XYZ file of N, CA and C in Angstrom:
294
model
N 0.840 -1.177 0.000
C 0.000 0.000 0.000
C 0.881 1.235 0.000
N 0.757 2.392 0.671
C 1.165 3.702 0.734
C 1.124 3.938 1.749
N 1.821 4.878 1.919
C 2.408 5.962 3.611
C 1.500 6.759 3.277
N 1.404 7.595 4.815
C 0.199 8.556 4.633
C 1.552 9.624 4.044
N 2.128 9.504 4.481
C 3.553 10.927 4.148
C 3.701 10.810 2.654
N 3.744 9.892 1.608
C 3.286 10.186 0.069
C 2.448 10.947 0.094
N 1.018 11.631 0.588
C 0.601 11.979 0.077
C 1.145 13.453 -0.393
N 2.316 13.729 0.791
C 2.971 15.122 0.838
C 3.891 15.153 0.223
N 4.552 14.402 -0.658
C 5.722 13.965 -1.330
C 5.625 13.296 -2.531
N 6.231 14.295 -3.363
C 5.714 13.733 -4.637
C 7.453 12.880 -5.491
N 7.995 12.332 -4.424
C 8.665 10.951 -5.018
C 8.258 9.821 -5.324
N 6.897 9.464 -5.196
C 6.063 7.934 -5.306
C 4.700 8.385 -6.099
N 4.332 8.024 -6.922
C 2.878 8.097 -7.126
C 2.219 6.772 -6.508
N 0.901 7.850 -6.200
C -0.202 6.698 -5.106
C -0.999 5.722 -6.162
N -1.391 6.574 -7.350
C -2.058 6.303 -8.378
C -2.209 4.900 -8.343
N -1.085 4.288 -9.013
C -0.816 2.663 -9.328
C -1.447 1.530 -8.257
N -0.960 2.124 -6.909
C -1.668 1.311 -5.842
C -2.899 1.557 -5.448
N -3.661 2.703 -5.813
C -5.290 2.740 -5.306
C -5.981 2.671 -6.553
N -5.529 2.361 -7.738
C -6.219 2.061 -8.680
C -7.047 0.421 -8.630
N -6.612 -0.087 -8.021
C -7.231 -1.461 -8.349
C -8.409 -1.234 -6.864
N -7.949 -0.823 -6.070
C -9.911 -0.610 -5.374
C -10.176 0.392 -5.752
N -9.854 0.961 -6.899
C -11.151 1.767 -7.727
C -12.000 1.083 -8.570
N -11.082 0.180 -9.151
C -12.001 -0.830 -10.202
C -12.469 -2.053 -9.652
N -12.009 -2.067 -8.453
C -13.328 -3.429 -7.644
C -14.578 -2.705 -7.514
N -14.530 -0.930 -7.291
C -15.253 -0.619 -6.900
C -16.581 -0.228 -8.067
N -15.757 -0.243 -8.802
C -16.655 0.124 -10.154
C -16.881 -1.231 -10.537
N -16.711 -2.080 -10.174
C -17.208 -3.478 -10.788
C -18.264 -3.540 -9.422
N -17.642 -3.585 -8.554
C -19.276 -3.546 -7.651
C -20.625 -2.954 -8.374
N -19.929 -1.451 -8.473
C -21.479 -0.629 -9.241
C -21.828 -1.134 -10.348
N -21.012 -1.828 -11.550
C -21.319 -2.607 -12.408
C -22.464 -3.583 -12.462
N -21.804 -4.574 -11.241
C -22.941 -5.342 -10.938
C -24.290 -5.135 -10.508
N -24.588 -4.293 -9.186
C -25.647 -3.781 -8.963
C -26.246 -3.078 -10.061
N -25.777 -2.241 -10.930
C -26.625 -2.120 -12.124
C -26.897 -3.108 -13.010
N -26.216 -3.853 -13.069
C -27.079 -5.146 -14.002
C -27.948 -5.984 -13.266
N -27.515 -6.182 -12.149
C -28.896 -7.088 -11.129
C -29.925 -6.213 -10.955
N -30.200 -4.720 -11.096
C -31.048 -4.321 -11.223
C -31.895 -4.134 -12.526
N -30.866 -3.827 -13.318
C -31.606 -4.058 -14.877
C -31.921 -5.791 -15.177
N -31.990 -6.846 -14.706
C -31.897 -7.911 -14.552
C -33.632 -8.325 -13.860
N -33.405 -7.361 -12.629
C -34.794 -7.715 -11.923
C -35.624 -6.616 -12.771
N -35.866 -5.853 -13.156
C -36.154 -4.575 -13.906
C -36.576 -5.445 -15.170
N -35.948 -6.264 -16.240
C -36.286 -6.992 -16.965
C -37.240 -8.309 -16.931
N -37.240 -9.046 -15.843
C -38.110 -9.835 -15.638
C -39.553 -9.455 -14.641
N -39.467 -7.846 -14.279
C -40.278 -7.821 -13.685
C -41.464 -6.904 -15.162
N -40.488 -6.566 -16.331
C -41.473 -6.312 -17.592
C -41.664 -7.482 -18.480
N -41.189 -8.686 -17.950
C -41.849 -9.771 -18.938
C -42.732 -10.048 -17.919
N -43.605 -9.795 -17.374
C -44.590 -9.796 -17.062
C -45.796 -8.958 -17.845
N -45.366 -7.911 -18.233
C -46.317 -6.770 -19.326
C -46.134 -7.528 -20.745
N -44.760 -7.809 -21.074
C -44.527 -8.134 -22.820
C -43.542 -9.184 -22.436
N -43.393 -10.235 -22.577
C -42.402 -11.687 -22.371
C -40.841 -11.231 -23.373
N -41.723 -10.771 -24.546
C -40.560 -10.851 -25.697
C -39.371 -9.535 -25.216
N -40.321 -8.498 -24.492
C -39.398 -7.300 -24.635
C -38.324 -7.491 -23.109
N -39.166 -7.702 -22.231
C -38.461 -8.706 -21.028
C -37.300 -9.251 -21.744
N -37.484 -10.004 -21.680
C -36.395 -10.732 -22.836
C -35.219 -10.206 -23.119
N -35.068 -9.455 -24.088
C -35.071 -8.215 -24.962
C -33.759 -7.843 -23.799
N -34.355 -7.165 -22.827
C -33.749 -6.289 -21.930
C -32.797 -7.237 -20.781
N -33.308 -8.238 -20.306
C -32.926 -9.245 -19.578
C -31.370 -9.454 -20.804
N -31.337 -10.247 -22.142
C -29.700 -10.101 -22.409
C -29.136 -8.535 -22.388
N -29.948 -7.635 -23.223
C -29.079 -6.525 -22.912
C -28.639 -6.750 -21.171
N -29.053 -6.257 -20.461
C -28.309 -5.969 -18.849
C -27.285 -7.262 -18.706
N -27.381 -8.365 -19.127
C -26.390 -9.407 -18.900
C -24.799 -8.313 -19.887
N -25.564 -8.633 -21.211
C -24.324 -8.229 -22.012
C -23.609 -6.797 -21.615
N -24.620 -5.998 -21.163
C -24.174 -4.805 -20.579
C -23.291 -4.804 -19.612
N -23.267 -5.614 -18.575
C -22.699 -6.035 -17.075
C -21.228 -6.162 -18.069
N -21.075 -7.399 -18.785
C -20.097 -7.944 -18.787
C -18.712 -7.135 -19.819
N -19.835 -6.127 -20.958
C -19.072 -5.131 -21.659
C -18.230 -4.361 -20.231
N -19.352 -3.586 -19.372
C -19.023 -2.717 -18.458
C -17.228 -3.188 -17.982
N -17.316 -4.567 -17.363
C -16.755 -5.174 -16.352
C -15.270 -5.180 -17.697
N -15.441 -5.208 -18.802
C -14.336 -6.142 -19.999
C -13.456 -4.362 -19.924
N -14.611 -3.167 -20.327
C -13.872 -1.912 -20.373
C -13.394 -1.745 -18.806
N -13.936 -1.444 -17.887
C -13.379 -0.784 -16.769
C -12.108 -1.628 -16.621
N -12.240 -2.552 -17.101
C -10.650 -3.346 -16.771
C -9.578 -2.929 -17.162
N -10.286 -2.776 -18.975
C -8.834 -1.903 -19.422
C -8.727 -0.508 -19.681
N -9.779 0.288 -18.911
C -9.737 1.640 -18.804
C -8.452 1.973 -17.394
N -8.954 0.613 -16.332
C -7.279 0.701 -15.583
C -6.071 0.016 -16.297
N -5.955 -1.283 -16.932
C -4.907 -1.119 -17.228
C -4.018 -0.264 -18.133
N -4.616 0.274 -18.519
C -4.209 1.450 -19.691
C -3.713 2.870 -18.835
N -4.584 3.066 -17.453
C -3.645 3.660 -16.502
C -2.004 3.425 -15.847
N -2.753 2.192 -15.912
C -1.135 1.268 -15.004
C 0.062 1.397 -16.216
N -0.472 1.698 -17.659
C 0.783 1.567 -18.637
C 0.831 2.601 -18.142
N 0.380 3.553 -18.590
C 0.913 5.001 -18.420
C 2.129 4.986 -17.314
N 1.914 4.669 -15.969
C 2.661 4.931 -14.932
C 3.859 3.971 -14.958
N 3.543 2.551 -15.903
C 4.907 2.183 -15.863
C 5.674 2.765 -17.433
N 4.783 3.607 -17.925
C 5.754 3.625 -19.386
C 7.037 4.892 -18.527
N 6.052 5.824 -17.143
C 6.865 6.552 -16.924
C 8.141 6.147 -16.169
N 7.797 5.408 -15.474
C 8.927 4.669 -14.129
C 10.105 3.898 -15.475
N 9.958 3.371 -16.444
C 10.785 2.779 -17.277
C 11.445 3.606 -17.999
N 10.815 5.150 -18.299
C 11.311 6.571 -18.729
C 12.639 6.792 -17.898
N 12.018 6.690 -16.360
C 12.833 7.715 -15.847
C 13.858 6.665 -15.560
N 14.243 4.884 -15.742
C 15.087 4.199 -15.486
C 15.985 4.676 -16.571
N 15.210 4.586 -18.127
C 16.431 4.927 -18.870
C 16.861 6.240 -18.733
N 16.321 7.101 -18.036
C 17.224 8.210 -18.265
C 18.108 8.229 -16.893
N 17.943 7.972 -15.939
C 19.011 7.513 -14.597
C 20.100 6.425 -15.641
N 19.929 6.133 -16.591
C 21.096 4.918 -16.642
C 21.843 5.749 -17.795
N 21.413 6.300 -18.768
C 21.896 7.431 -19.465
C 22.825 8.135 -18.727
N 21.824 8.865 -17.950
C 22.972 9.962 -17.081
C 23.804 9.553 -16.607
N 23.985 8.133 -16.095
C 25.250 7.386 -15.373
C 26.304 6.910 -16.734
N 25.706 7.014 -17.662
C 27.083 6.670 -18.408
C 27.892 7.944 -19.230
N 27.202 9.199 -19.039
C 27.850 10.367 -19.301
C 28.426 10.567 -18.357
């Protein structure tokens, strides 16, 4: 995890390490919105079966799009932060051979 003293010091980014309970956390809300569009769908195939239906795969397929992007909406963070940390290796190893 992180020191509370990172937060005052900008030699470490926190980013990398509180990113992943951001995206449990958004997969939580993920889910609860599809179990609700889920009960929400079978509680209108009761009015129309077909459109129930209908809506019941959307919220499945929806859940699981949600869950496929938020994944790589973080890992595409996590490059970022290691494309930088691998930046600043080659340039520490640069500067050591001038």
């Amino acid at each position: 995890m992180f020191d509370f003293q990172d937060l005052f010091q900008w030699d470490r980014f926190i980013t990398p390490t509180i990113i992943k309970t951001f995206y449990w956390l958004v997969i939580a809300v993920i889910v609860l919105f599809g179990i609700s569009g889920i009960l929400w769908s079978l509680t209108a195939m009761a009015i129309s079966p077909f459109v129930g239906f209908i809506q019941l795969l959307a919220s499945i397929a929806s859940m699981f799009v949600g869950i496929v992007f938020s994944r790589i909406a973080a890992e595409f963070i996590l490059i970022v932060f290691r494309i930088n940390e691998h930046l600043g290796a080659i340039r520490d190893r640069d500067g050591a051979m001038h």
